[in-house]
CSV table of C-alpha atoms in Angstrom, one decimal:
chain,number,residue,atom,x,y,z
A,24,MET,CA,-20.2,-2.2,-51.4
A,25,ALA,CA,-19.4,-3.1,-47.5
A,26,LEU,CA,-15.7,-2.6,-46.7
A,27,LYS,CA,-13.5,-5.8,-45.7
A,28,PHE,CA,-11.9,-4.9,-42.4
A,29,ALA,CA,-9.0,-6.5,-40.9
A,30,LYS,CA,-9.9,-9.3,-38.5
A,31,ARG,CA,-8.5,-7.4,-35.2
A,32,VAL,CA,-11.0,-5.1,-35.9
A,33,ALA,CA,-13.8,-7.2,-34.9
A,34,ASP,CA,-11.7,-8.9,-32.0
A,35,ILE,CA,-11.4,-5.6,-30.2
A,36,LYS,CA,-14.4,-3.8,-28.4
A,37,SER,CA,-14.5,-0.3,-27.4
A,38,SER,CA,-13.6,0.4,-24.0
A,39,GLU,CA,-16.3,0.2,-21.2
A,40,VAL,CA,-14.3,3.3,-19.5
A,41,ARG,CA,-14.1,5.3,-22.4
A,42,GLU,CA,-17.9,4.7,-23.2
A,43,LEU,CA,-18.6,5.7,-19.4
A,44,LEU,CA,-16.7,8.6,-19.5
A,45,LYS,CA,-19.0,10.1,-22.3
A,46,LEU,CA,-22.0,9.9,-19.9
A,47,THR,CA,-20.2,11.3,-17.1
A,48,GLU,CA,-19.0,14.4,-18.9
A,49,GLN,CA,-22.7,15.6,-17.8
A,50,PRO,CA,-21.8,18.3,-14.9
A,51,ASP,CA,-24.4,16.5,-12.2
A,52,PHE,CA,-22.7,13.2,-12.6
A,53,ILE,CA,-20.6,11.7,-9.9
A,54,SER,CA,-18.1,9.4,-11.6
A,55,PHE,CA,-15.9,6.8,-9.9
A,56,ALA,CA,-15.3,5.2,-13.4
A,57,GLY,CA,-12.0,6.6,-14.8
A,58,GLY,CA,-8.5,6.6,-13.8
A,59,LEU,CA,-8.4,10.2,-14.4
A,60,PRO,CA,-6.3,13.0,-12.1
A,61,ALA,CA,-7.4,15.5,-10.0
A,62,PRO,CA,-7.2,18.4,-12.6
A,63,GLU,CA,-7.2,21.3,-9.8
A,64,LEU,CA,-3.7,20.2,-9.1
A,65,PHE,CA,-2.5,20.6,-12.7
A,66,PRO,CA,0.3,23.4,-12.6
A,67,VAL,CA,-1.4,25.3,-14.9
A,68,ALA,CA,0.5,28.6,-14.1
A,69,GLU,CA,4.1,27.1,-14.0
A,70,ILE,CA,3.3,25.4,-17.3
A,71,LYS,CA,2.6,28.8,-18.9
A,72,ARG,CA,5.7,30.2,-17.7
A,73,VAL,CA,8.0,27.1,-18.7
A,74,ASN,CA,5.9,27.3,-22.1
A,75,GLU,CA,7.1,31.0,-22.8
A,76,LEU,CA,10.6,30.2,-21.4
A,77,LEU,CA,11.0,27.3,-23.5
A,78,LEU,CA,9.7,29.2,-26.7
A,79,GLU,CA,12.0,32.1,-26.4
A,80,THR,CA,15.2,30.0,-25.7
A,81,GLU,CA,14.5,27.0,-28.1
A,82,GLY,CA,11.4,27.7,-29.8
A,83,GLN,CA,12.9,26.2,-33.3
A,84,ALA,CA,14.1,22.8,-31.9
A,85,ALA,CA,10.9,22.6,-29.6
A,86,LEU,CA,9.0,22.9,-32.9
A,87,GLN,CA,11.0,20.6,-35.1
A,88,TYR,CA,11.0,16.7,-35.6
A,89,SER,CA,12.9,14.8,-33.0
A,90,THR,CA,14.9,11.5,-32.8
A,91,THR,CA,12.8,8.4,-32.2
A,92,GLU,CA,14.8,7.8,-28.6
A,93,GLY,CA,13.7,11.1,-27.4
A,94,PHE,CA,15.1,14.2,-25.7
A,95,GLU,CA,18.4,13.5,-24.3
A,96,PRO,CA,17.8,15.3,-21.3
A,97,LEU,CA,14.6,14.0,-20.6
A,98,ARG,CA,15.8,10.5,-20.8
A,99,GLU,CA,18.8,11.2,-18.5
A,100,TRP,CA,16.1,12.2,-15.8
A,101,ILE,CA,13.8,9.3,-16.1
A,102,ALA,CA,16.9,6.9,-15.6
A,103,ASN,CA,18.3,8.6,-12.6
A,104,ARG,CA,14.9,8.6,-11.3
A,105,MET,CA,14.0,5.1,-11.8
A,106,ASN,CA,17.9,4.3,-10.4
A,107,GLN,CA,17.2,6.1,-7.3
A,108,ARG,CA,13.4,5.0,-6.3
A,109,LEU,CA,13.4,1.8,-7.8
A,110,GLN,CA,17.0,0.5,-7.5
A,111,THR,CA,17.4,-0.2,-11.2
A,112,ASN,CA,20.7,0.4,-13.4
A,113,PHE,CA,19.7,2.4,-16.3
A,114,THR,CA,21.3,5.0,-18.4
A,115,LYS,CA,19.8,7.5,-21.0
A,116,ASP,CA,20.6,4.9,-23.6
A,117,ASN,CA,18.0,2.3,-21.7
A,118,ILE,CA,15.1,4.7,-22.2
A,119,LEU,CA,12.7,4.9,-25.3
A,120,ILE,CA,10.3,8.3,-25.0
A,121,THR,CA,6.7,7.0,-25.9
A,122,SER,CA,3.5,8.5,-26.4
A,123,GLY,CA,2.3,7.8,-22.7
A,124,SER,CA,3.1,4.2,-21.2
A,125,GLN,CA,0.1,3.2,-23.6
A,126,GLN,CA,1.9,3.1,-26.4
A,127,ALA,CA,4.7,1.2,-24.5
A,128,ILE,CA,2.3,-1.5,-24.0
A,129,ASP,CA,1.1,-1.4,-27.9
A,130,LEU,CA,4.8,-1.6,-28.8
A,131,THR,CA,5.5,-4.6,-26.7
A,132,GLY,CA,2.7,-6.3,-28.4
A,133,LYS,CA,4.4,-5.4,-31.7
A,134,ILE,CA,7.8,-7.0,-30.9
A,135,PHE,CA,7.0,-10.1,-28.9
A,136,LEU,CA,3.5,-11.4,-30.1
A,137,ASP,CA,2.2,-13.3,-33.1
A,138,GLU,CA,-1.2,-15.0,-33.9
A,139,GLY,CA,-2.0,-17.9,-31.3
A,140,ASP,CA,1.0,-16.8,-28.7
A,141,VAL,CA,0.2,-16.6,-25.3
A,142,VAL,CA,0.5,-13.6,-22.9
A,143,PHE,CA,0.0,-14.3,-19.0
A,144,CYS,CA,-1.5,-11.6,-17.0
A,145,GLU,CA,-2.7,-10.7,-13.5
A,146,SER,CA,-6.6,-11.7,-13.0
A,147,PRO,CA,-7.9,-9.2,-13.0
A,148,THR,CA,-5.7,-6.8,-15.3
A,149,TYR,CA,-5.6,-3.8,-17.0
A,150,LEU,CA,-8.2,-3.4,-19.6
A,151,ALA,CA,-6.5,-1.1,-22.2
A,152,ALA,CA,-3.4,-3.5,-22.3
A,153,LEU,CA,-5.6,-6.3,-23.0
A,154,ASN,CA,-7.1,-4.4,-26.0
A,155,ALA,CA,-3.6,-3.5,-27.1
A,156,PHE,CA,-2.3,-7.2,-27.2
A,157,ARG,CA,-5.5,-8.7,-28.4
A,158,ALA,CA,-4.7,-6.4,-31.6
A,159,TYR,CA,-1.7,-9.0,-32.7
A,160,GLY,CA,-3.9,-12.0,-32.3
A,161,CYS,CA,-3.0,-13.2,-28.8
A,162,GLU,CA,-4.5,-15.3,-26.3
A,163,PHE,CA,-4.6,-14.6,-22.7
A,164,VAL,CA,-4.1,-16.8,-19.4
A,165,GLU,CA,-5.3,-15.5,-16.4
A,166,VAL,CA,-2.7,-16.3,-13.4
A,167,ALA,CA,-4.0,-16.3,-9.9
A,168,THR,CA,-3.4,-13.4,-8.0
A,169,ASP,CA,-3.8,-12.5,-4.1
A,170,GLU,CA,-2.9,-9.5,-1.7
A,171,GLN,CA,0.9,-10.0,-2.4
A,172,GLY,CA,0.6,-9.8,-6.1
A,173,MET,CA,0.6,-13.1,-8.7
A,174,VAL,CA,0.5,-16.2,-7.2
A,175,LEU,CA,3.8,-17.7,-8.9
A,176,GLU,CA,3.2,-21.6,-8.4
A,177,ASP,CA,0.1,-21.0,-10.5
A,178,LEU,CA,2.5,-19.2,-13.2
A,179,GLU,CA,5.0,-21.8,-13.2
A,180,ALA,CA,2.3,-24.3,-13.8
A,181,LYS,CA,0.8,-22.8,-16.4
A,182,ILE,CA,4.3,-21.6,-18.3
A,183,LYS,CA,4.6,-25.4,-18.3
A,184,GLN,CA,1.2,-26.1,-19.8
A,185,TYR,CA,1.3,-23.3,-22.5
A,186,PRO,CA,4.7,-23.6,-24.3
A,187,GLN,CA,3.6,-21.2,-26.7
A,188,ALA,CA,3.8,-18.4,-24.4
A,189,LYS,CA,5.8,-15.1,-25.2
A,190,LEU,CA,5.1,-12.7,-22.2
A,191,ILE,CA,4.3,-11.9,-18.9
A,192,TYR,CA,2.5,-9.0,-18.1
A,193,VAL,CA,2.1,-7.4,-14.8
A,194,ILE,CA,1.4,-4.2,-12.5
A,195,PRO,CA,3.2,-4.7,-9.2
A,196,GLU,CA,2.7,-1.1,-7.8
A,197,PHE,CA,-1.3,-0.2,-7.0
A,198,GLN,CA,-2.7,-2.7,-9.7
A,199,ASN,CA,-5.1,-1.4,-12.1
A,200,PRO,CA,-7.9,-2.5,-11.0
A,201,THR,CA,-7.3,-4.1,-7.7
A,202,GLY,CA,-5.2,-0.9,-6.0
A,203,LEU,CA,-3.0,-3.8,-4.9
A,204,SER,CA,1.2,-4.1,-4.6
A,205,TRP,CA,3.2,-6.8,-4.9
A,206,GLY,CA,5.7,-8.1,-2.1
A,207,LEU,CA,9.0,-8.1,-2.2
A,208,GLU,CA,9.5,-11.7,-2.3
A,209,ARG,CA,7.2,-12.1,-5.5
A,210,ARG,CA,9.0,-9.6,-7.3
A,211,GLN,CA,12.5,-11.6,-6.7
A,212,GLN,CA,10.9,-14.8,-7.8
A,213,LEU,CA,9.2,-13.3,-10.7
A,214,ALA,CA,12.5,-12.4,-12.1
A,215,LYS,CA,14.1,-15.8,-11.4
A,216,LEU,CA,11.1,-17.5,-13.3
A,217,SER,CA,11.5,-15.2,-16.2
A,218,ALA,CA,15.0,-15.9,-16.7
A,219,GLU,CA,14.7,-19.8,-16.0
A,220,TYR,CA,12.1,-20.1,-18.7
A,221,GLN,CA,13.2,-17.1,-21.3
A,222,LEU,CA,10.2,-15.4,-21.2
A,223,PRO,CA,10.1,-11.4,-21.2
A,224,VAL,CA,8.2,-9.5,-18.3
A,225,LEU,CA,6.8,-6.2,-19.1
A,226,GLU,CA,6.6,-4.5,-15.9
A,227,ASP,CA,4.0,-1.7,-16.2
A,228,ASN,CA,4.3,0.8,-13.3
A,229,PRO,CA,2.1,4.0,-14.0
A,230,TYR,CA,1.5,4.3,-10.3
A,231,GLY,CA,4.3,3.8,-8.3
A,232,GLU,CA,5.2,7.7,-7.7
A,233,LEU,CA,1.5,7.7,-5.8
A,234,ARG,CA,2.2,6.0,-2.5
A,235,PHE,CA,0.9,7.2,0.6
A,236,GLU,CA,2.4,5.1,3.3
A,237,GLY,CA,4.6,2.2,3.5
A,238,GLU,CA,8.1,1.9,1.8
A,239,THR,CA,9.1,1.8,-2.1
A,240,LEU,CA,10.1,-1.7,-2.9
A,241,PRO,CA,12.6,-2.2,-5.5
A,242,SER,CA,11.4,-2.8,-9.0
A,243,ILE,CA,11.2,-6.4,-10.6
A,244,LYS,CA,13.7,-5.2,-12.9
A,245,HIS,CA,15.9,-5.0,-9.7
A,246,PHE,CA,16.3,-8.6,-9.6
A,247,ASP,CA,16.7,-9.0,-13.2
A,248,LYS,CA,20.0,-10.7,-14.0
A,249,VAL,CA,19.3,-11.5,-17.6
A,250,GLY,CA,17.7,-8.4,-19.0
A,251,ASN,CA,14.5,-10.0,-19.4
A,252,VAL,CA,12.4,-7.2,-17.7
A,253,ILE,CA,11.0,-4.4,-19.6
A,254,CYS,CA,9.6,-1.4,-17.6
A,255,THR,CA,7.2,1.3,-18.5
A,256,GLY,CA,6.4,4.6,-16.8
A,257,THR,CA,4.2,7.7,-17.4
A,258,PHE,CA,4.2,11.6,-16.5
A,259,SER,CA,0.6,11.4,-16.9
A,260,LYS,CA,-0.2,10.3,-12.9
A,261,ILE,CA,2.4,12.6,-11.5
A,262,PHE,CA,2.2,15.8,-14.0
A,263,CYS,CA,-0.2,16.1,-16.6
A,264,PRO,CA,-2.0,13.3,-18.8
A,265,GLY,CA,-2.6,15.6,-21.8
A,266,TYR,CA,0.8,15.7,-22.7
A,267,ARG,CA,1.0,12.1,-23.6
A,268,ILE,CA,4.5,11.3,-22.5
A,269,GLY,CA,6.0,8.1,-20.8
A,270,TRP,CA,8.9,5.5,-21.4
A,271,LEU,CA,10.1,2.1,-21.7
A,272,ALA,CA,13.2,1.3,-19.9
A,273,GLY,CA,15.1,-2.0,-21.2
A,274,GLU,CA,18.3,-3.5,-22.3
A,275,GLU,CA,19.7,-1.4,-25.3
A,276,GLY,CA,19.2,-4.7,-27.4
A,277,ILE,CA,15.8,-5.1,-26.8
A,278,LEU,CA,15.2,-1.1,-27.0
A,279,GLN,CA,16.3,-1.1,-30.5
A,280,HIS,CA,13.2,-3.4,-31.8
A,281,TYR,CA,11.2,-0.9,-29.9
A,282,THR,CA,13.0,2.0,-31.5
A,283,ILE,CA,12.4,0.3,-35.0
A,284,MET,CA,8.8,-0.2,-34.3
A,285,LYS,CA,7.9,3.5,-32.9
A,286,GLN,CA,9.4,4.6,-36.4
A,287,GLY,CA,6.9,3.0,-38.0
A,288,THR,CA,4.2,4.1,-35.9
A,289,ASP,CA,4.6,7.9,-35.3
A,290,LEU,CA,8.5,8.8,-35.9
A,291,HIS,CA,8.7,10.1,-32.4
A,292,SER,CA,6.6,11.5,-29.2
A,293,ASN,CA,5.7,15.2,-29.2
A,294,THR,CA,9.1,17.2,-29.2
A,295,LYS,CA,7.4,20.3,-27.5
A,296,ALA,CA,6.0,18.4,-25.1
A,297,GLN,CA,9.1,16.3,-24.1
A,298,ARG,CA,11.0,19.4,-23.9
A,299,GLU,CA,8.3,21.6,-22.0
A,300,ILE,CA,8.1,18.4,-19.5
A,301,ALA,CA,12.3,18.9,-19.2
A,302,THR,CA,12.4,22.4,-18.6
A,303,TYR,CA,9.6,22.3,-16.0
A,304,LEU,CA,11.7,19.5,-14.2
A,305,ALA,CA,14.9,22.0,-14.3
A,306,GLN,CA,12.9,25.0,-13.2
A,307,TYR,CA,10.5,23.5,-10.2
A,308,ASP,CA,10.5,20.5,-7.5
A,309,ILE,CA,8.8,17.8,-8.8
A,310,ASP,CA,8.9,16.1,-5.6
A,311,GLU,CA,7.0,19.3,-4.0
A,312,HIS,CA,4.5,18.7,-6.7
A,313,ILE,CA,4.0,14.8,-6.3
A,314,THR,CA,3.7,15.7,-2.5
A,315,LYS,CA,0.7,17.4,-3.2
A,316,ILE,CA,-0.7,15.0,-5.3
A,317,ARG,CA,-0.3,12.0,-2.9
A,318,GLU,CA,-1.6,14.6,0.3
A,319,LEU,CA,-4.9,15.1,-1.5
A,320,TYR,CA,-5.4,11.6,-3.0
A,321,ARG,CA,-4.4,9.9,0.5
A,322,HIS,CA,-7.4,12.1,1.8
A,323,ARG,CA,-9.7,11.1,-0.8
A,324,ARG,CA,-8.9,7.6,-0.4
A,325,ASP,CA,-9.4,7.3,3.1
A,326,THR,CA,-12.9,9.5,2.6
A,327,MET,CA,-14.0,6.5,0.3
A,328,LEU,CA,-12.6,3.6,2.6
A,329,GLN,CA,-14.4,5.1,5.5
A,330,LYS,CA,-17.7,5.8,3.5
A,331,LEU,CA,-17.5,2.5,1.9
A,332,ASP,CA,-17.3,1.3,5.9
A,333,ASP,CA,-20.0,3.3,6.7
A,334,VAL,CA,-22.6,2.3,4.0
A,335,PHE,CA,-21.7,-0.4,2.0
A,336,PRO,CA,-23.6,-4.0,3.3
A,337,LYS,CA,-21.1,-5.8,5.4
A,338,GLU,CA,-20.7,-8.7,2.9
A,339,VAL,CA,-19.3,-6.5,0.3
A,340,GLN,CA,-15.4,-7.0,0.6
A,341,PHE,CA,-13.1,-4.2,-0.8
A,342,THR,CA,-9.2,-3.3,-0.9
A,343,ARG,CA,-7.4,-1.0,1.1
A,344,PRO,CA,-4.5,0.3,-1.1
A,345,GLU,CA,-1.6,2.1,0.1
A,346,GLY,CA,-1.4,4.2,-2.9
A,347,GLY,CA,-2.4,4.6,-6.7
A,348,LEU,CA,-6.0,5.6,-7.5
A,349,PHE,CA,-8.4,2.6,-7.2
A,350,VAL,CA,-10.4,0.6,-4.7
A,351,TRP,CA,-11.6,-2.9,-6.0
A,352,VAL,CA,-15.0,-4.2,-4.8
A,353,THR,CA,-16.2,-7.8,-4.6
A,354,LEU,CA,-19.8,-8.7,-4.2
A,355,PRO,CA,-21.3,-12.2,-3.2
A,356,GLU,CA,-20.4,-14.6,-5.9
A,357,HIS,CA,-24.3,-15.0,-6.9
A,358,VAL,CA,-24.7,-11.2,-7.5
A,359,ASP,CA,-24.1,-9.8,-10.8
A,360,VAL,CA,-22.9,-6.1,-11.0
A,361,THR,CA,-24.8,-5.7,-14.3
A,362,PRO,CA,-28.1,-4.3,-12.9
A,363,ILE,CA,-26.6,-2.6,-10.3
A,364,LEU,CA,-24.4,-0.6,-12.7
A,365,GLN,CA,-27.6,0.4,-14.7
A,366,ASP,CA,-29.6,1.4,-11.4
A,367,CYS,CA,-26.4,3.6,-10.4
A,368,LEU,CA,-26.0,5.4,-13.6
A,369,ALA,CA,-29.8,6.0,-13.1
A,370,GLU,CA,-29.0,7.9,-10.0
A,371,LYS,CA,-26.2,9.8,-11.9
A,372,VAL,CA,-23.5,7.7,-10.1
A,373,ALA,CA,-20.8,5.6,-12.3
A,374,PHE,CA,-18.0,2.8,-11.8
A,375,VAL,CA,-16.9,0.5,-13.9
A,376,SER,CA,-18.0,-3.4,-13.6
A,377,GLY,CA,-15.2,-5.9,-13.0
A,378,GLU,CA,-16.1,-8.6,-15.9
A,379,THR,CA,-14.2,-6.1,-18.4
A,380,PHE,CA,-10.9,-6.4,-16.6
A,381,TYR,CA,-10.7,-10.2,-16.9
A,382,PRO,CA,-9.7,-11.5,-20.5
A,383,THR,CA,-11.4,-15.2,-20.3
A,384,SER,CA,-13.2,-15.6,-16.8
A,385,GLN,CA,-15.1,-12.5,-16.5
A,386,LYS,CA,-16.7,-12.7,-13.2
A,387,ARG,CA,-19.5,-10.6,-13.0
A,388,ASN,CA,-19.6,-9.9,-9.2
A,389,THR,CA,-16.8,-7.2,-9.2
A,390,PHE,CA,-16.4,-3.6,-10.0
A,391,ARG,CA,-13.9,-0.7,-9.4
A,392,LEU,CA,-14.2,2.7,-8.1
A,393,ASN,CA,-11.7,5.5,-8.7
A,394,PHE,CA,-11.2,8.1,-5.7
A,395,SER,CA,-8.7,10.6,-7.3
A,396,ASN,CA,-10.9,12.6,-9.4
A,397,MET,CA,-13.8,13.3,-7.3
A,398,PRO,CA,-14.0,15.8,-4.3
A,399,GLU,CA,-14.7,14.4,-1.0
A,400,ASP,CA,-18.2,15.8,-0.7
A,401,LYS,CA,-19.3,13.9,-4.0
A,402,ILE,CA,-17.4,10.8,-2.9
A,403,ASP,CA,-19.8,10.9,0.0
A,404,ILE,CA,-23.1,11.6,-1.8
A,405,GLY,CA,-22.2,9.2,-4.7
A,406,LEU,CA,-21.1,6.3,-2.3
A,407,GLU,CA,-24.7,7.0,-0.2
A,408,LYS,CA,-26.5,6.3,-3.3
A,409,MET,CA,-24.2,3.4,-4.3
A,410,GLY,CA,-24.9,2.0,-1.1
A,411,ARG,CA,-28.7,2.4,-1.3
A,412,VAL,CA,-28.9,0.4,-4.5
A,413,LEU,CA,-26.5,-2.5,-3.3
A,414,ARG,CA,-28.7,-2.7,-0.2
A,415,LYS,CA,-31.8,-3.3,-2.5
A,416,TYR,CA,-30.1,-6.2,-4.4
A,417,LEU,CA,-28.2,-7.7,-1.6
A,418,GLU,CA,-31.7,-7.9,0.7
A,419,ASN,CA,-33.3,-9.7,-2.5
């Protein structure tokens, strides 16, 4: 007899990125697909020393159950970091440690979304957030997006059109997949709209520390006068993703609901991982480490942009991000990326087609490139191959 699964199982598809990563595990593949950090920058030697110190000094506590909220010194560090960088006003009591920022997104769906509720999102937006929210039966309404972020006139019109809306989801820093960042005025205006219409905003910020040039702007939360903006963050992009440690930051009343939902999900995030990160932060200079990451990624971004200028057809457009991990490529509207991807895979070069990042419109003439994970020589070789494939399709 066939098993009867929940309806949500049928509504959620496997991530195209995860499927591509299975292919690209082959050693001769050049992958621009995943949003993977550069593994050569993982501080393995330092982590080994930190691990030994942690087990010697607080081994029993590190291997025991923990509070759901998370390790207090780590929460204090996160609150101080956000206050210094993003002009927020948090204490440790505003921080909930999560199993990566992906869990923070999923918990947001749990506490805000019922069947048929509407989520407003950028167009395009982060694929794994779409899948997380879909599990709760919501519908998505895409909001027009330009170089300065979400077009807020369009957002306000759609708020009036969809009174069943429950959440606004945005990535204002080096957005996934476009790599673009919001301007200051848009951040301020969104906080005002959120207050006026009493709609919560999930401000997802996994890439904000990876700024190569330009000034760090205040977060949307900085302009939040009523407590509607909830922030996420992660150590995955500035330390190591394998730890699966991220966080939620918000008003204590809202955070209580998240904490209760997290208790039913996994009780708490990995105790040893939290304490290990906190020990590393106390023993080493994280800013020095992040500087190394920025320098390498800046160089790889520059290599990619120069090669795109050199080998892609002139009618192809692409973003020029000031940080983050991604470049977003737009082909002429009549061109379908699907066969182009297949031809590139045959050349052992991978990228992610853009349609998966659109919850409803599914535009087929865009794709995302990652520059952080491939060395410069492979960026050159991979884009050279892609350029040849693109020219074949555009000339025809």
